mmCIF file of C-alpha atoms in Angstrom:
data_model
loop_
_atom_site.group_PDB
_atom_site.id
_atom_site.type_symbol
_atom_site.label_atom_id
_atom_site.label_comp_id
_atom_site.label_asym_id
_atom_site.label_seq_id
_atom_site.Cartn_x
_atom_site.Cartn_y
_atom_site.Cartn_z
ATOM 1 C CA MET A 1 -82.411 -0.726 4.721
ATOM 2 C CA ASN A 2 -81.606 -2.739 1.624
ATOM 3 C CA ILE A 3 -77.724 -3.357 1.348
ATOM 4 C CA THR A 4 -76.698 -4.381 -1.953
ATOM 5 C CA ASP A 5 -73.510 -4.521 -4.092
ATOM 6 C CA LEU A 6 -71.294 -4.340 -0.953
ATOM 7 C CA PRO A 7 -68.341 -6.671 -0.864
ATOM 8 C CA PHE A 8 -66.827 -7.477 2.349
ATOM 9 C CA THR A 9 -64.947 -4.576 3.606
ATOM 10 C CA THR A 10 -62.994 -3.615 6.816
ATOM 11 C CA THR A 11 -62.387 -0.068 8.007
ATOM 12 C CA ASP A 12 -59.624 1.167 10.243
ATOM 13 C CA TRP A 13 -61.359 4.337 11.531
ATOM 14 C CA ALA A 14 -58.066 5.789 12.996
ATOM 15 C CA THR A 15 -56.819 6.134 9.338
ATOM 16 C CA LEU A 16 -59.611 8.237 8.118
ATOM 17 C CA PRO A 17 -59.056 11.987 8.297
ATOM 18 C CA PRO A 18 -61.740 13.615 10.389
ATOM 19 C CA THR A 19 -63.907 16.439 9.171
ATOM 20 C CA GLU A 20 -64.961 19.259 11.729
ATOM 21 C CA HIS A 21 -68.473 20.250 12.132
ATOM 22 C CA PRO A 22 -69.197 23.139 14.699
ATOM 23 C CA GLY A 23 -72.201 22.969 16.873
ATOM 24 C CA ILE A 24 -73.878 26.029 18.496
ATOM 25 C CA THR A 25 -71.348 25.019 20.987
ATOM 26 C CA GLY A 26 -68.422 22.499 20.719
ATOM 27 C CA LYS A 27 -67.682 20.501 17.828
ATOM 28 C CA ALA A 28 -68.123 17.226 16.130
ATOM 29 C CA PHE A 29 -65.362 15.227 14.255
ATOM 30 C CA TRP A 30 -66.753 12.822 11.667
ATOM 31 C CA ARG A 31 -64.707 9.922 10.044
ATOM 32 C CA THR A 32 -66.983 8.838 7.297
ATOM 33 C CA GLN A 33 -67.061 6.046 4.848
ATOM 34 C CA ARG A 34 -69.682 5.770 1.982
ATOM 35 C CA PHE A 35 -71.005 2.533 0.527
ATOM 36 C CA GLY A 36 -73.305 3.345 -2.356
ATOM 37 C CA PRO A 37 -76.247 4.983 -0.500
ATOM 38 C CA ILE A 38 -74.990 4.145 2.907
ATOM 39 C CA ARG A 39 -73.161 6.458 4.983
ATOM 40 C CA VAL A 40 -71.063 5.113 8.048
ATOM 41 C CA ARG A 41 -69.484 7.374 10.441
ATOM 42 C CA MET A 42 -67.384 7.314 13.637
ATOM 43 C CA VAL A 43 -68.288 10.702 15.308
ATOM 44 C CA GLU A 44 -66.604 12.386 18.291
ATOM 45 C CA TYR A 45 -68.404 15.164 20.050
ATOM 46 C CA THR A 46 -66.353 17.391 22.177
ATOM 47 C CA ALA A 47 -67.438 18.363 25.712
ATOM 48 C CA GLY A 48 -70.096 20.949 25.654
ATOM 49 C CA TYR A 49 -71.421 19.981 22.212
ATOM 50 C CA LEU A 50 -74.892 21.176 21.173
ATOM 51 C CA ALA A 51 -76.066 20.500 17.671
ATOM 52 C CA ASP A 52 -76.868 23.579 15.462
ATOM 53 C CA HIS A 53 -79.904 22.094 13.753
ATOM 54 C CA TRP A 54 -82.987 19.776 14.285
ATOM 55 C CA CYS A 55 -81.931 16.598 12.133
ATOM 56 C CA GLN A 56 -84.588 14.863 10.116
ATOM 57 C CA LYS A 57 -82.248 12.222 8.712
ATOM 58 C CA GLY A 58 -82.914 8.544 9.865
ATOM 59 C CA HIS A 59 -80.138 6.850 11.803
ATOM 60 C CA VAL A 60 -78.993 3.884 13.531
ATOM 61 C CA LEU A 61 -76.801 5.235 16.252
ATOM 62 C CA LEU A 62 -74.580 3.470 18.883
ATOM 63 C CA CYS A 63 -72.930 5.227 21.762
ATOM 64 C CA LEU A 64 -69.482 3.922 22.294
ATOM 65 C CA GLN A 65 -68.053 6.288 24.931
ATOM 66 C CA GLY A 66 -69.236 9.149 26.948
ATOM 67 C CA GLU A 67 -72.782 10.346 27.274
ATOM 68 C CA LEU A 68 -75.101 11.603 24.634
ATOM 69 C CA GLN A 69 -78.314 13.615 25.384
ATOM 70 C CA THR A 70 -80.896 13.388 22.532
ATOM 71 C CA GLU A 71 -83.833 15.804 22.445
ATOM 72 C CA LEU A 72 -86.824 15.345 20.091
ATOM 73 C CA GLU A 73 -88.523 18.342 18.701
ATOM 74 C CA ASP A 74 -91.655 17.566 20.760
ATOM 75 C CA GLY A 75 -89.626 18.001 24.019
ATOM 76 C CA ARG A 76 -88.893 14.364 24.922
ATOM 77 C CA GLN A 77 -85.270 13.727 25.951
ATOM 78 C CA PHE A 78 -83.260 10.662 26.139
ATOM 79 C CA THR A 79 -79.805 9.741 27.538
ATOM 80 C CA LEU A 80 -77.421 7.264 25.840
ATOM 81 C CA THR A 81 -74.539 5.728 27.636
ATOM 82 C CA PRO A 82 -71.984 3.280 26.173
ATOM 83 C CA GLY A 83 -73.725 0.148 24.673
ATOM 84 C CA MET A 84 -77.042 2.083 24.037
ATOM 85 C CA SER A 85 -78.509 2.917 20.676
ATOM 86 C CA TYR A 86 -81.429 4.614 19.089
ATOM 87 C CA GLN A 87 -82.936 4.187 15.709
ATOM 88 C CA VAL A 88 -85.231 6.623 13.900
ATOM 89 C CA ALA A 89 -86.574 6.867 10.354
ATOM 90 C CA ASP A 90 -86.065 9.647 7.835
ATOM 91 C CA GLY A 91 -88.428 12.538 8.476
ATOM 92 C CA ALA A 92 -89.969 10.762 11.557
ATOM 93 C CA GLU A 93 -89.079 12.750 14.525
ATOM 94 C CA PRO A 94 -86.648 15.761 14.472
ATOM 95 C CA HIS A 95 -84.080 15.472 16.801
ATOM 96 C CA ARG A 96 -80.766 17.033 18.014
ATOM 97 C CA SER A 97 -77.746 16.020 20.202
ATOM 98 C CA SER A 98 -75.816 17.410 22.858
ATOM 99 C CA THR A 99 -73.199 16.354 25.401
ATOM 100 C CA ALA A 100 -71.786 17.942 28.638
ATOM 101 C CA SER A 101 -68.779 15.500 28.803
ATOM 102 C CA GLY A 102 -68.175 14.405 25.236
ATOM 103 C CA ALA A 103 -69.136 11.243 23.343
ATOM 104 C CA VAL A 104 -68.150 8.790 20.613
ATOM 105 C CA LEU A 105 -70.749 7.416 18.486
ATOM 106 C CA PHE A 106 -71.166 4.939 15.424
ATOM 107 C CA ILE A 107 -73.611 5.909 12.948
ATOM 108 C CA VAL A 108 -75.223 4.258 9.925
ATOM 109 C CA ASP A 109 -77.568 6.393 7.760
#
């Protein structure tokens, strides 16, 4: 990641309106900031959320609350709890998220 032309900025995530993104089950609510080509999000998944697609976008993702299940298309599965993160490159390993209990994530992509 090459971060250029970005002055010091603060974000009060609670003031950003959420956008709703339904999954196969459950919903995701994104609060999004864009800084040039960089997208930064605070994402809340409702209990029972299952993503409706295999994502191929690269991310740096940090679990803040709850528990997140991440499945790779090759069948591997990972569980993230608060304080854990994952990192994946664009087009590297298709992945999708789910959560039984809900989760809050901080994502940079």
